[in-house]
Short mmCIF file of C-alpha atoms in Angstrom, two decimals:
data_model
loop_
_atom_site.label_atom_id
_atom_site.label_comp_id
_atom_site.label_asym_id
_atom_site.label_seq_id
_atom_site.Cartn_x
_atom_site.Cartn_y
_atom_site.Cartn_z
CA UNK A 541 40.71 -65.86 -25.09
CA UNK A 542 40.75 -62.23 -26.39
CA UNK A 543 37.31 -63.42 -28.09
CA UNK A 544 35.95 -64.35 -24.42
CA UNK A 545 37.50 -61.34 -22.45
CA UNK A 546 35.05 -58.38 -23.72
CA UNK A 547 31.89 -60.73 -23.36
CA UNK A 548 33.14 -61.61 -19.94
CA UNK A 549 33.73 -57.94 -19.02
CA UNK A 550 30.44 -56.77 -20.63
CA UNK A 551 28.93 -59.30 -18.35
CA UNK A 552 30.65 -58.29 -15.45
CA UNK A 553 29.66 -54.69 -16.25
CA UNK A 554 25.78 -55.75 -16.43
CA UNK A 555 25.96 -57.65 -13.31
CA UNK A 556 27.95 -53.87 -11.47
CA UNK A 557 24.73 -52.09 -13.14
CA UNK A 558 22.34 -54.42 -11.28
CA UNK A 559 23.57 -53.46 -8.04
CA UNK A 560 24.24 -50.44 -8.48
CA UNK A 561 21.56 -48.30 -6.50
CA UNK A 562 19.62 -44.87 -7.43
CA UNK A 563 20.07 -42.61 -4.53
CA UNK A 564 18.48 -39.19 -3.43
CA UNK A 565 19.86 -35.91 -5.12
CA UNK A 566 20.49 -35.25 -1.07
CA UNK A 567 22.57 -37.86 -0.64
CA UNK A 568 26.95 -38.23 -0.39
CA UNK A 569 27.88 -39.14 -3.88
CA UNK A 570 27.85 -42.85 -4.70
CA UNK A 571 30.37 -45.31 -3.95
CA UNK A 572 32.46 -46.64 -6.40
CA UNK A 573 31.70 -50.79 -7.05
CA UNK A 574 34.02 -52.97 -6.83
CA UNK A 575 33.49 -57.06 -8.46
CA UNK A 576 34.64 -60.04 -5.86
CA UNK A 577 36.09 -62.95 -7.24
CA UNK A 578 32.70 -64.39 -6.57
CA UNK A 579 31.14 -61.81 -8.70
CA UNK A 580 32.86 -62.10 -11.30
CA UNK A 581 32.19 -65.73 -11.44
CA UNK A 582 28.94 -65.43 -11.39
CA UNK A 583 29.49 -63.00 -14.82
CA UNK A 584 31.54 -65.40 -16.08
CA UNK A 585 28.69 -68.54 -15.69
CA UNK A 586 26.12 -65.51 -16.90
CA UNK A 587 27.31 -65.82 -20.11
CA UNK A 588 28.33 -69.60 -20.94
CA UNK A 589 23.85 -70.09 -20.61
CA UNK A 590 22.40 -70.47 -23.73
CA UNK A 591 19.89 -68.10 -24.68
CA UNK A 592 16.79 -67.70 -23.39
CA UNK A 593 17.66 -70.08 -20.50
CA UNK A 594 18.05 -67.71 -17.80
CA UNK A 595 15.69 -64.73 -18.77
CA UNK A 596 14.32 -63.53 -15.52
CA UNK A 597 18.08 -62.15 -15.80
CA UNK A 598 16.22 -59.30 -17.24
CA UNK A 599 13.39 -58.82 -15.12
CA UNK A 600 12.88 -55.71 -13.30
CA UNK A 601 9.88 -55.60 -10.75
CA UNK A 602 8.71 -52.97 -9.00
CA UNK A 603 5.26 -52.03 -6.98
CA UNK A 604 2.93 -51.03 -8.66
CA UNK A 605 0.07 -51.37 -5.83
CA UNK A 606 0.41 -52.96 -2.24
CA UNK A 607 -1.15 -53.14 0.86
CA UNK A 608 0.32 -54.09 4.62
CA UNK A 609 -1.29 -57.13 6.14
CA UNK A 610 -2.74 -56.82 9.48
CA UNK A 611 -5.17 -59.61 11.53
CA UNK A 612 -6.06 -62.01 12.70
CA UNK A 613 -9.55 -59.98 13.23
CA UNK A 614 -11.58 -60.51 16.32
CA UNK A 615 -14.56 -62.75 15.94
CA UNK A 616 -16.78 -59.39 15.34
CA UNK A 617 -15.09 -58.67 12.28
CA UNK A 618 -13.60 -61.94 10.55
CA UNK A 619 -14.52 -62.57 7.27
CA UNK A 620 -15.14 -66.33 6.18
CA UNK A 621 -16.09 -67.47 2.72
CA UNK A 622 -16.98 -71.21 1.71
CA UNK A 623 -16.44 -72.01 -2.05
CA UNK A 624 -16.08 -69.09 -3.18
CA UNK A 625 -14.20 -66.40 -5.72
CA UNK A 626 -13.46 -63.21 -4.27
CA UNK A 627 -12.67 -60.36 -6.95
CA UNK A 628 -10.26 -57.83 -5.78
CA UNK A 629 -10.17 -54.05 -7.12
CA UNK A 630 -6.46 -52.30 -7.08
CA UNK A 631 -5.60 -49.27 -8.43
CA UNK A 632 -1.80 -49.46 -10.13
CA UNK A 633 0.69 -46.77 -9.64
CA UNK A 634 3.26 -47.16 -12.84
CA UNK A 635 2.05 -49.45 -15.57
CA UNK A 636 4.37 -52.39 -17.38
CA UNK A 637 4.03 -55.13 -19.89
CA UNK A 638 3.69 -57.97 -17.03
CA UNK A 639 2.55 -58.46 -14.04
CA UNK A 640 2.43 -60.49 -10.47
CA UNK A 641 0.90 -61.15 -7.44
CA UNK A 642 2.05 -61.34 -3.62
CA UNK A 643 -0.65 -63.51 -1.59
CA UNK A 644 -0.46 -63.47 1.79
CA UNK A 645 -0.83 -66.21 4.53
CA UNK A 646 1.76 -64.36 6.99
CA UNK A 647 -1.15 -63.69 9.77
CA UNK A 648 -2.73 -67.28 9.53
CA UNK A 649 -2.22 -70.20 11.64
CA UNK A 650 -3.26 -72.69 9.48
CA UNK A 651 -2.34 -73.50 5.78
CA UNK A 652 -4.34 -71.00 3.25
CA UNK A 653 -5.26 -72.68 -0.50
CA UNK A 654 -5.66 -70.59 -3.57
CA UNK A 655 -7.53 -72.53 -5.86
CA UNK A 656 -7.72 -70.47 -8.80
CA UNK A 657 -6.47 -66.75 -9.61
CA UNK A 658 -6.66 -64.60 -12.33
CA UNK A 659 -6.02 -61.18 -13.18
CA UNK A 660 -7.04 -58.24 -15.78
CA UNK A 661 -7.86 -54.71 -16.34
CA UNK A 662 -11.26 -53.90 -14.46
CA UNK A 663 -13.83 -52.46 -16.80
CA UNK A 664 -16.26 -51.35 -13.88
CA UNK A 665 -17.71 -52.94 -10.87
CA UNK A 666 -16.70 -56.41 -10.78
CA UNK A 667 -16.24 -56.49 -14.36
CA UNK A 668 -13.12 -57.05 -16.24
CA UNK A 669 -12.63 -55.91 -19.60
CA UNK A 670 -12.64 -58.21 -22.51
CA UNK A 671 -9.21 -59.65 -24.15
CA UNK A 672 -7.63 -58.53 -21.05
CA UNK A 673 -8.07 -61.90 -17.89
CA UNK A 674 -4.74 -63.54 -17.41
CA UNK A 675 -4.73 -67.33 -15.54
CA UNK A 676 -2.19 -66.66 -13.02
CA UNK A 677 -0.28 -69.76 -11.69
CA UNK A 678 2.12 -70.51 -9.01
CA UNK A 679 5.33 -72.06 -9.44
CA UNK A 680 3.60 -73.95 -12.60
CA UNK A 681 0.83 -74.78 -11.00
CA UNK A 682 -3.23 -73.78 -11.10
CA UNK A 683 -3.43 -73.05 -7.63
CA UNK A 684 -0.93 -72.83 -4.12
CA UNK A 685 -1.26 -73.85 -0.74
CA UNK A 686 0.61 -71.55 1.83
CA UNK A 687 1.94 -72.45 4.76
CA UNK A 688 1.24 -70.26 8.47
CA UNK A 689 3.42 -67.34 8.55
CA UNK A 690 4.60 -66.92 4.47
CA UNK A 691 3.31 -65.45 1.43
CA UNK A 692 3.53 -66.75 -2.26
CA UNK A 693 4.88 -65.04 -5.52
CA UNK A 694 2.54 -65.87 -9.25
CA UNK A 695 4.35 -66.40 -11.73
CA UNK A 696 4.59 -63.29 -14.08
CA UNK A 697 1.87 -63.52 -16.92
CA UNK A 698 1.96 -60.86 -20.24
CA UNK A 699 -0.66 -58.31 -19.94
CA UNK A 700 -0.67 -54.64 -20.48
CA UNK A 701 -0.82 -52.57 -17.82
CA UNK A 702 -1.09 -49.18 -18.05
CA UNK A 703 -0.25 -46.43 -15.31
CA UNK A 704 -3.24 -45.24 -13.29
CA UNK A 705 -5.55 -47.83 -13.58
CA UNK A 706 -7.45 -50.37 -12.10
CA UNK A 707 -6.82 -54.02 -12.10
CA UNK A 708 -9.03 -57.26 -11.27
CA UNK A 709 -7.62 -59.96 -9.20
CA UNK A 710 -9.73 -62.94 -8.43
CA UNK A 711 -9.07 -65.42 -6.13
CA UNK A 712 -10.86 -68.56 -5.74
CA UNK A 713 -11.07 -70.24 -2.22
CA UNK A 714 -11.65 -74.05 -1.92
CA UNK A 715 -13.61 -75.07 1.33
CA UNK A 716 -14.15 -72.69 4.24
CA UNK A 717 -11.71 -69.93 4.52
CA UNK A 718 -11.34 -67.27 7.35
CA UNK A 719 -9.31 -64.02 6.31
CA UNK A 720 -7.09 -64.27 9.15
CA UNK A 721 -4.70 -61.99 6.86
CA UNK A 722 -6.49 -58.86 6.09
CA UNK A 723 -6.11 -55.26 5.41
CA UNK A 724 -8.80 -53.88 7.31
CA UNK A 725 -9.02 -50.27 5.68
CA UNK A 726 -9.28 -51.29 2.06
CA UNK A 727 -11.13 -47.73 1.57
CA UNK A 728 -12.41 -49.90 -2.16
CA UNK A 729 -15.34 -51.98 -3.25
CA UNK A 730 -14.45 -55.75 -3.46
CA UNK A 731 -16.92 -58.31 -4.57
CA UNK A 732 -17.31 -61.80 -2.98
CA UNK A 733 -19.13 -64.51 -5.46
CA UNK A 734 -22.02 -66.62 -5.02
CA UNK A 735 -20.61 -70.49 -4.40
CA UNK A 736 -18.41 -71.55 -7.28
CA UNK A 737 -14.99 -71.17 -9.30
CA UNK A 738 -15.92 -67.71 -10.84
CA UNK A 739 -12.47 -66.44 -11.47
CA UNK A 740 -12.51 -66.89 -15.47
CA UNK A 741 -15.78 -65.06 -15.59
CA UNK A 742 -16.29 -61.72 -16.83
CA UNK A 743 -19.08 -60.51 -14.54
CA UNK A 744 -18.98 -61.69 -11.08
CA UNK A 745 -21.96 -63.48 -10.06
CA UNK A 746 -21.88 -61.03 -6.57
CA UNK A 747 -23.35 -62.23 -3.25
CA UNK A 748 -22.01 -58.97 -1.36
CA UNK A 749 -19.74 -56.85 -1.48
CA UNK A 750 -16.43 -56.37 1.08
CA UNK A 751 -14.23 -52.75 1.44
CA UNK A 752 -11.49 -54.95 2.78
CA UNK A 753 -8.24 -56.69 1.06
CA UNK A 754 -8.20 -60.49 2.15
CA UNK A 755 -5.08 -62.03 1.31
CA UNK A 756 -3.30 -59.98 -1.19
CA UNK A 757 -0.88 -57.90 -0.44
CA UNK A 758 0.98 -56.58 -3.62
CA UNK A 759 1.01 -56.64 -7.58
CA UNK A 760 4.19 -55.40 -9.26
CA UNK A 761 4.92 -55.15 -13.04
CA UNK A 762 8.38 -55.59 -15.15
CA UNK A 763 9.09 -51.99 -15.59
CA UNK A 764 12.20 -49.45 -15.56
CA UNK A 765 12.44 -47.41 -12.49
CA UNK A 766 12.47 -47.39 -8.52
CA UNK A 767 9.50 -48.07 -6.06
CA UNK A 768 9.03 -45.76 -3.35
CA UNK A 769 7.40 -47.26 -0.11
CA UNK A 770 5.40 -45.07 2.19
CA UNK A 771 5.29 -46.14 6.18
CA UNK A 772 2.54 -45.26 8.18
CA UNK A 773 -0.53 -45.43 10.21
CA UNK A 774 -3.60 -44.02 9.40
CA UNK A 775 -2.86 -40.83 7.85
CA UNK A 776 -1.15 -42.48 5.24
CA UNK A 777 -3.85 -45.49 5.20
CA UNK A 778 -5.74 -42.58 3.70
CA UNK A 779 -8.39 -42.73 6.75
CA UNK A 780 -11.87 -40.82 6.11
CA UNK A 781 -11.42 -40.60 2.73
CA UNK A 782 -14.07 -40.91 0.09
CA UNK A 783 -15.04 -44.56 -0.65
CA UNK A 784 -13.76 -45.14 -4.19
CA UNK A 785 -11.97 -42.60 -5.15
CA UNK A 786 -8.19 -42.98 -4.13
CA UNK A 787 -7.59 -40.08 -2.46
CA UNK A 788 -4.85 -40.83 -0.03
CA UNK A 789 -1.85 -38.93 -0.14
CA UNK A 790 0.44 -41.79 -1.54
CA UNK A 791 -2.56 -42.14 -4.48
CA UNK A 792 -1.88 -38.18 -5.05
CA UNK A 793 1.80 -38.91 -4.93
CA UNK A 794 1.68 -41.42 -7.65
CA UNK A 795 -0.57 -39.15 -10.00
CA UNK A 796 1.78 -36.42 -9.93
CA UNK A 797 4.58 -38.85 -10.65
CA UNK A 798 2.64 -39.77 -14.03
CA UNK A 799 1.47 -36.73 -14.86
CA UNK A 800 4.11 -34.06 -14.06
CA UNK A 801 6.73 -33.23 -16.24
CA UNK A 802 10.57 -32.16 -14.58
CA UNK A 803 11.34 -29.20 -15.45
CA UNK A 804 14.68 -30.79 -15.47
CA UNK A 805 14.49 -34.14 -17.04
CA UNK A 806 11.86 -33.37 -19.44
CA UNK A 807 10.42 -36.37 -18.84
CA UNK A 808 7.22 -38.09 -16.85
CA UNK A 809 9.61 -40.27 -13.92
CA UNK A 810 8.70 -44.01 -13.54
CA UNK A 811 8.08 -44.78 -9.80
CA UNK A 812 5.95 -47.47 -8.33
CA UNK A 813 4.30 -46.60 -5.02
CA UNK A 814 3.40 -48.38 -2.67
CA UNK A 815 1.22 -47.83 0.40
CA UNK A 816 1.84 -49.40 3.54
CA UNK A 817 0.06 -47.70 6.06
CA UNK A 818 -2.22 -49.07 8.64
CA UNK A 819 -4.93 -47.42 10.65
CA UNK A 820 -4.17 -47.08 14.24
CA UNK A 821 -0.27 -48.29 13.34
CA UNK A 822 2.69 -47.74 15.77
CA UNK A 823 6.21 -47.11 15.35
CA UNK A 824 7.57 -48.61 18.71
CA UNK A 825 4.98 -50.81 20.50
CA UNK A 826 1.64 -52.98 19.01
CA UNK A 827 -1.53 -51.98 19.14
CA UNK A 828 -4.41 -54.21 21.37
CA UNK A 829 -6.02 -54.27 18.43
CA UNK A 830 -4.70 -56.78 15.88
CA UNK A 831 -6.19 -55.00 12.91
CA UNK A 832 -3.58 -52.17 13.57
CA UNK A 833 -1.03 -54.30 12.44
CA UNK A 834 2.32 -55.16 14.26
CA UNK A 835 4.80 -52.10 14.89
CA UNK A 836 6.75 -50.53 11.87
CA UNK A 837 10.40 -52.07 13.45
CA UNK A 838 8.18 -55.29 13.45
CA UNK A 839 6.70 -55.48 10.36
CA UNK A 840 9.72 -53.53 8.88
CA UNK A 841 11.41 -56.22 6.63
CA UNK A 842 8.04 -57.70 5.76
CA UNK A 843 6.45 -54.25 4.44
CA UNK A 844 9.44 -52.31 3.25
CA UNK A 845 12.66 -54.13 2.36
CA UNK A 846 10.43 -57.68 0.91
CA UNK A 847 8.84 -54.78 -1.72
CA UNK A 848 9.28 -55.22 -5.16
CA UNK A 849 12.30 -52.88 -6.36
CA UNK A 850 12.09 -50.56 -3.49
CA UNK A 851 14.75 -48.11 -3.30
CA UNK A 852 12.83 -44.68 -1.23
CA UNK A 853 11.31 -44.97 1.96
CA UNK A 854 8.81 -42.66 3.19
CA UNK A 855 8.24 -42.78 6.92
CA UNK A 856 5.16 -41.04 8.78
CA UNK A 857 4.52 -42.87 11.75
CA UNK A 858 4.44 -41.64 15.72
CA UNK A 859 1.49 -39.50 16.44
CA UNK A 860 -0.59 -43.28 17.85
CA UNK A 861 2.64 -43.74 20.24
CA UNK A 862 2.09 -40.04 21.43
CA UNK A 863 -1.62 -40.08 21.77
CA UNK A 864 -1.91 -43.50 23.14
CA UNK A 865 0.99 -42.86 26.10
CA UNK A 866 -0.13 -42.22 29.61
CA UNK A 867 0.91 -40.62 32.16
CA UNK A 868 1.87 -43.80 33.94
CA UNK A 869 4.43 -44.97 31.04
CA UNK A 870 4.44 -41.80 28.46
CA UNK A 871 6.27 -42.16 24.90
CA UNK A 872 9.00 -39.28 24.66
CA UNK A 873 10.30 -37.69 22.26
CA UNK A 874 13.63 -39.73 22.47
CA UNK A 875 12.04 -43.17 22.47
CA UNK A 876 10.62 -42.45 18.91
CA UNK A 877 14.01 -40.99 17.50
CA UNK A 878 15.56 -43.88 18.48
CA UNK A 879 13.01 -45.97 16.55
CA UNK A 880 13.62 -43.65 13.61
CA UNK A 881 17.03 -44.18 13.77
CA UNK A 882 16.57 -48.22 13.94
CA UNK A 883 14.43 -48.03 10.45
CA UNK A 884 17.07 -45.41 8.88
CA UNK A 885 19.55 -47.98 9.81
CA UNK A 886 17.75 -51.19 8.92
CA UNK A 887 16.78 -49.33 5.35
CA UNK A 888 20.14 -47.78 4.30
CA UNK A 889 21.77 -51.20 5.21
CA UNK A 890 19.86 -52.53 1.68
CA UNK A 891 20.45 -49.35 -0.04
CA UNK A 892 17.34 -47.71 0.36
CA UNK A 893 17.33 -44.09 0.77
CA UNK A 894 15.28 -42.53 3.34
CA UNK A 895 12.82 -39.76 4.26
CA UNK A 896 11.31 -38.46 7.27
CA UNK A 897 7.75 -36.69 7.27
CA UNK A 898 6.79 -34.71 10.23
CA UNK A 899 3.72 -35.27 11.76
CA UNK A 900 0.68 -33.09 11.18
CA UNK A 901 -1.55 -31.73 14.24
CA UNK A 902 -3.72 -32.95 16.44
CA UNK A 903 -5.38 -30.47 18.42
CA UNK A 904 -8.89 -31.35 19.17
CA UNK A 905 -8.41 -35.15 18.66
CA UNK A 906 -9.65 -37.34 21.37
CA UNK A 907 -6.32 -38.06 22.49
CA UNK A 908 -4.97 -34.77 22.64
CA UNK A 909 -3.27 -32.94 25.54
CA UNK A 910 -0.61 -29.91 25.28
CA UNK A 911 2.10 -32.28 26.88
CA UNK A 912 1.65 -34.43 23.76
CA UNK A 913 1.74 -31.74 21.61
CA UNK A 914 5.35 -31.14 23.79
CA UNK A 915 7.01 -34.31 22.41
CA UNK A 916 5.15 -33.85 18.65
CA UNK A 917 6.81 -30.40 18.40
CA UNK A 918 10.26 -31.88 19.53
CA UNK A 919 9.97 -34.91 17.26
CA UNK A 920 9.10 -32.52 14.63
CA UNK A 921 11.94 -29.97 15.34
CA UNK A 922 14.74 -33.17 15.23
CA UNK A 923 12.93 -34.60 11.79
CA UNK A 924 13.76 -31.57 10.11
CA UNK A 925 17.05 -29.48 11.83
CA UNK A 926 19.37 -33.10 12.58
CA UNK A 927 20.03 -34.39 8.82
CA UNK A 928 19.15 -37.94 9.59
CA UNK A 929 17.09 -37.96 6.96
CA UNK A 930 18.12 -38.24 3.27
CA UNK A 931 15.75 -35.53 3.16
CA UNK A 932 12.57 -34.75 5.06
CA UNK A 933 9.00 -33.67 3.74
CA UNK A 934 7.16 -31.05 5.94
CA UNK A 935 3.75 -32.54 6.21
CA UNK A 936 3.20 -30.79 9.67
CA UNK A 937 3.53 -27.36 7.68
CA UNK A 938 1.57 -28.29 4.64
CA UNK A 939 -2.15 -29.35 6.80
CA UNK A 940 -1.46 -26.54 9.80
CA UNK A 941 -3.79 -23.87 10.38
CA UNK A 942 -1.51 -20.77 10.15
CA UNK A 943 -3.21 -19.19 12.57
CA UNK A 944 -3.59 -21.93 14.87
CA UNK A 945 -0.51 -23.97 13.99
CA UNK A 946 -1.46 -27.20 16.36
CA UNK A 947 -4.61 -27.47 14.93
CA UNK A 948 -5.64 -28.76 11.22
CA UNK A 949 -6.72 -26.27 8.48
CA UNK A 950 -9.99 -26.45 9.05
CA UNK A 951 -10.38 -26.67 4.83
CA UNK A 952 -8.48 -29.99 5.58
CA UNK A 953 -10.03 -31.54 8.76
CA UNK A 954 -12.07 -34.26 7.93
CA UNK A 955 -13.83 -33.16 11.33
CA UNK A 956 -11.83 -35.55 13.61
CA UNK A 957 -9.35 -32.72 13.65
CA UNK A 958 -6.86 -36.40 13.19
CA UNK A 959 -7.11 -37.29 9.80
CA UNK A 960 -7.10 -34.64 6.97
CA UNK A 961 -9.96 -35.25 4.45
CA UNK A 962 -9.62 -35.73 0.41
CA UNK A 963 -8.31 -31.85 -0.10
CA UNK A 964 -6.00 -32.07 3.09
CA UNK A 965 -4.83 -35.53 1.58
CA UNK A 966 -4.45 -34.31 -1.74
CA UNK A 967 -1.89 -30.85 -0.33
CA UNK A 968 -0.15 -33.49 1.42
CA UNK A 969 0.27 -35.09 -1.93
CA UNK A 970 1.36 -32.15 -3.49
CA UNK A 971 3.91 -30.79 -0.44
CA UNK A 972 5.86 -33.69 -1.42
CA UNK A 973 9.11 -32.02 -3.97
CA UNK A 974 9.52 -34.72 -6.94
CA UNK A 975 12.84 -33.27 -7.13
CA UNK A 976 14.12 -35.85 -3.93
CA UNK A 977 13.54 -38.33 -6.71
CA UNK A 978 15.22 -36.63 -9.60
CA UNK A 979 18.48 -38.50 -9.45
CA UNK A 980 16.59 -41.96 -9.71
CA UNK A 981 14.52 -41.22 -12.73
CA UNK A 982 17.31 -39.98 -14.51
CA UNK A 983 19.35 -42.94 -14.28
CA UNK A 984 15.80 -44.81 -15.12
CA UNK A 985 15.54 -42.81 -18.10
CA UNK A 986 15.50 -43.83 -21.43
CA UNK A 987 18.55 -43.27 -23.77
CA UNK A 988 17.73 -40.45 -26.89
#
C-alpha cells in the first residue's frame, strides 16, 4: 500500500493539472481544485493501464486554423463536384508534431462521404511538398460518411508542422456532392481536380480553382498552450482583404504571437488562433442570407466552446444588428448587452476567459445613420467602463479618424468606409496587448 499511495496521488495530481484552466492576468485569482470521489477513481483506474494503452491521455490539441461553417448557399452560388478531389489551402497559427482534421456536414441535409483525405505541408499552388502527405483516416477507416447536422474528427497522423505555414488538405468526394456546408469568404485559392481520386498526388491535376472552404472547418495539432477563438462578422472574416495574403486581423494576431518576444517571459507564447468570423454575421438575430451564418448565441457552442483547447474568447460582433435595424423594430443598445452577457455567461461556464472588442466606425457605410451611431457609441461606452469583460480591446480607437472619430482613418478604409483594408487590419492586429495572455503562456511554458 505505501508502494501504491504516491503513484495514486501523482495520478490524482496529473488528472487536477488537466483541469486546471489558464486564466487572464485580469482575472480574480484561481480557485483552488478540489478531487471527488469520482475523480479520484478515475486516477486510481489511470494508473492500473498498462503502458501505452491509454495514450491519448497525453494529447493536447489546440487550433491551429479554423473556419465557421455557414450555408446551405442559394442555387446562384452552390458549389457541386462529381468525382472529384478538392485540395484545400490553410494557413496554421502555432505549429506541433501531429495533426487533425474537423469535417463538417453540420449545414447538410443529407449524408456527406469523404472518400479519401490527406494532408501535408503545401509547397506552392496546389502542390505539396515532398516527404511531407499524410493518409488521414477516420476512426480506422479510409474514408467517413457523415450524417445531416454533425461533423467528424481524423484520426491524428505524425507530421511536422511548423508555426506560420501553410498546409494541404485534400478531400476526395465519391459521386455528386453539393457544398451545402461552406465558408463562403475563404479570402484563399483552393483547387478542385479533374474527375478522379487525386488526393495522394503531388500536383493537382486542376480543373478550376474555388476561394471558398467546402467542408472543413478546423485542423489542430498536439501542442503545449491555449487557443484563443475570435467571434465575429465580417471585420474579423478579414473582408476586402488582399486575396492570398492573410491579412485579417486574427492572421496579424497570430504572427505577433510567434514572433514577439515578452518582455516578461522571455519567451515566444504558444497560442493557436482561430478565426470564426463570418461576413454579414449577427450577434442576436440570423441573417436572410444563409451564407451569413446562424447568430453568434446560435452557433455559439458549435464555433467556440467545440474548438480544440480553447481557453480566450475574442468577441467583435454587433455593428450588422445596428445597421440592419429599422425604424419599425430597431436593435438598442440594451438588446446587444444582453446578448454579450449570454456569451460571457455561456463561455466562463467552461472556463473560458473572455474579451470584449468595441466596434470600429461606420460613418459613410450604406447603412449608416447618426441614430445608429447613438447605440454604437453606447455599446462601446458599456464594453469598456462596466468590467464585464475579462478585459476589453479598443478596436473602435485603434481604426478612428482622430479628427473625425465616427469615421475610419482614411489610411485604413478599404473605401467602404465598413471594413478596414490590409494596413487597418494589420493596426487592429497590433492594438491587441499580448500581455491579456501572459498568465497562460507562462503556465504553458517550458521548465529551464
Amino acid at each position: 500500500m505505501n508502494r501504491i499511495l504516491p503513484t495514486l496521488v501523482h495520478a490524482a495530481q496529473r488528472l487536477a493539472a488537466a483541469f486546471t484552466l489558464p486564466t487572464s492576468s485580469v482575472q480574480p485569482p484561481r480557485r483552488r481544485l478540489f478531487l471527488s470521489g469520482a475523480m479520484l477513481a478515475a486516477a486510481i483506474a489511470f494508473t492500473s493501464q498498462p503502458a501505452g494503452a491509454q495514450s491519448w491521455q497525453n494529447e493536447h490539441w489546440l487550433g491551429a486554423w479554423g473556419t465557421a461553417p455557414a450555408g446551405p448557399p442559394p442555387d446562384t452560388s452552390l458549389q457541386t463536384f462529381t468525382d472529384q478531389t478538392l485540395r484545400l489551402i490553410v494557413h496554421t497559427s502555432i505549429g506541433g508534431n501531429r495533426v487533425r482534421i474537423r469535417v463538417s456536414n453540420e449545414l447538410g441535409s443529407t449524408p456527406l462521404t469523404i472518400g479519401a483525405a490527406r494532408i501535408g505541408l503545401r509547397a506552392a499552388g496546389s502542390d505539396v511538398a515532398a516527404g511531407t502527405d499524410r493518409a488521414l483516416t477516420f476512426g480506422g477507416r479510409s474514408f467517413v460518411t457523415i450524417p445531416p447536422g454533425a461533423p467528424a474528427l481524423s484520426d491524428p497522423v505524425e507530421l511536422n508542422v511548423p508555426p506560420l505555414s501553410d498546409l494541404a488538405v485534400s478531400l476526395y468526394l465519391p459521386g455528386t456532392v453539393q457544398a451545402t456546408t461552406v465558408h463562403q469568404l475563404a479570402l484563399q485559392t483552393n483547387y478542385v481536380s479533374l474527375p478522379g481520386n487525386f488526393t495522394a498526388a503531388p500536383t493537382l491535376p486542376v480543373q478550376r480553382t474555388i476561394q471558398v472552404w467546402p467542408f472543413l472547418t478546423e485542423v489542430d495539432v498536439d501542442s503545449l498552450g491555449p487557443t484563443i477563438v475570435t467571434l465575429g462578422d465580417s471585420i474579423t472574416d478579414g473582408t476586402r482583404s488582399t486575396l492570398d495574403t492573410n491579412n485579417r486581423w486574427p492572421d496579424w494576431l497570430a504572427r505577433r504571437l510567434q514572433t514577439e518576444r515578452d518582455p516578461v517571459l522571455g519567451i515566444n507564447a504558444r497560442f493557436g488562433v482561430v478565426n470564426r468570423g463570418i461576413s454579414g454575421n449577427r450577434l442576436l438575430g440570423n441573417s436572410p442570407n444563409t451564407l451569413a451564418g446562424r447568430s453568434a448565441q446560435e452557433r455559439f457552442d458549435r464555433d467556440v466552446l467545440a474548438t480544440a483547447g480553447v481557453r480566450y474568447l475574442v468577441i467583435l460582433i454587433g455593428i450588422n444588428d445596428i445597421g440592419n435595424s429599422s425604424a419599425t423594430n430597431p436593435v438598442t443598445a440594451e438588446d446587444l448587452i444582453a446578448g454579450y452577457r449570454q456569451l460571457i455567461l455561456r463561455a466562463r461556464a467552461k472556463g473560458i476567459s473572455v474579451i470584449g472588442a468595441t466596434l470600429t466606425p461606420f460613418e459613410g457605410a450604406g447603412y449608416y445613420s447618426p441614430e445608429k451611431e447613438v447605440v454604437r457609441q453606447a455599446v462601446n461606452n458599456w464594453i469598456r467602463n462596466n468590467d464585464e469583460f475579462d478585459a476589453v480591446i479598443d478596436f473602435d480607437r485603434a481604426t478612428r479618424d482622430p479628427a473625425h472619430p465616427t469615421r475610419l482613418l482614411p489610411a485604413y478604409d478599404s473605401g467602404d468606409h465598413l471594413h478596414p483594408n490590409d494596413l487597418g487590419y494589420q493596426a487592429m492586429g497590433n492594438a491587441v496587448p499580448l500581455s491579456l495572455f501572459r498568465s497562460a503562456a507562462k503556465a504553458a511554458a517550458p521548465v529551464k
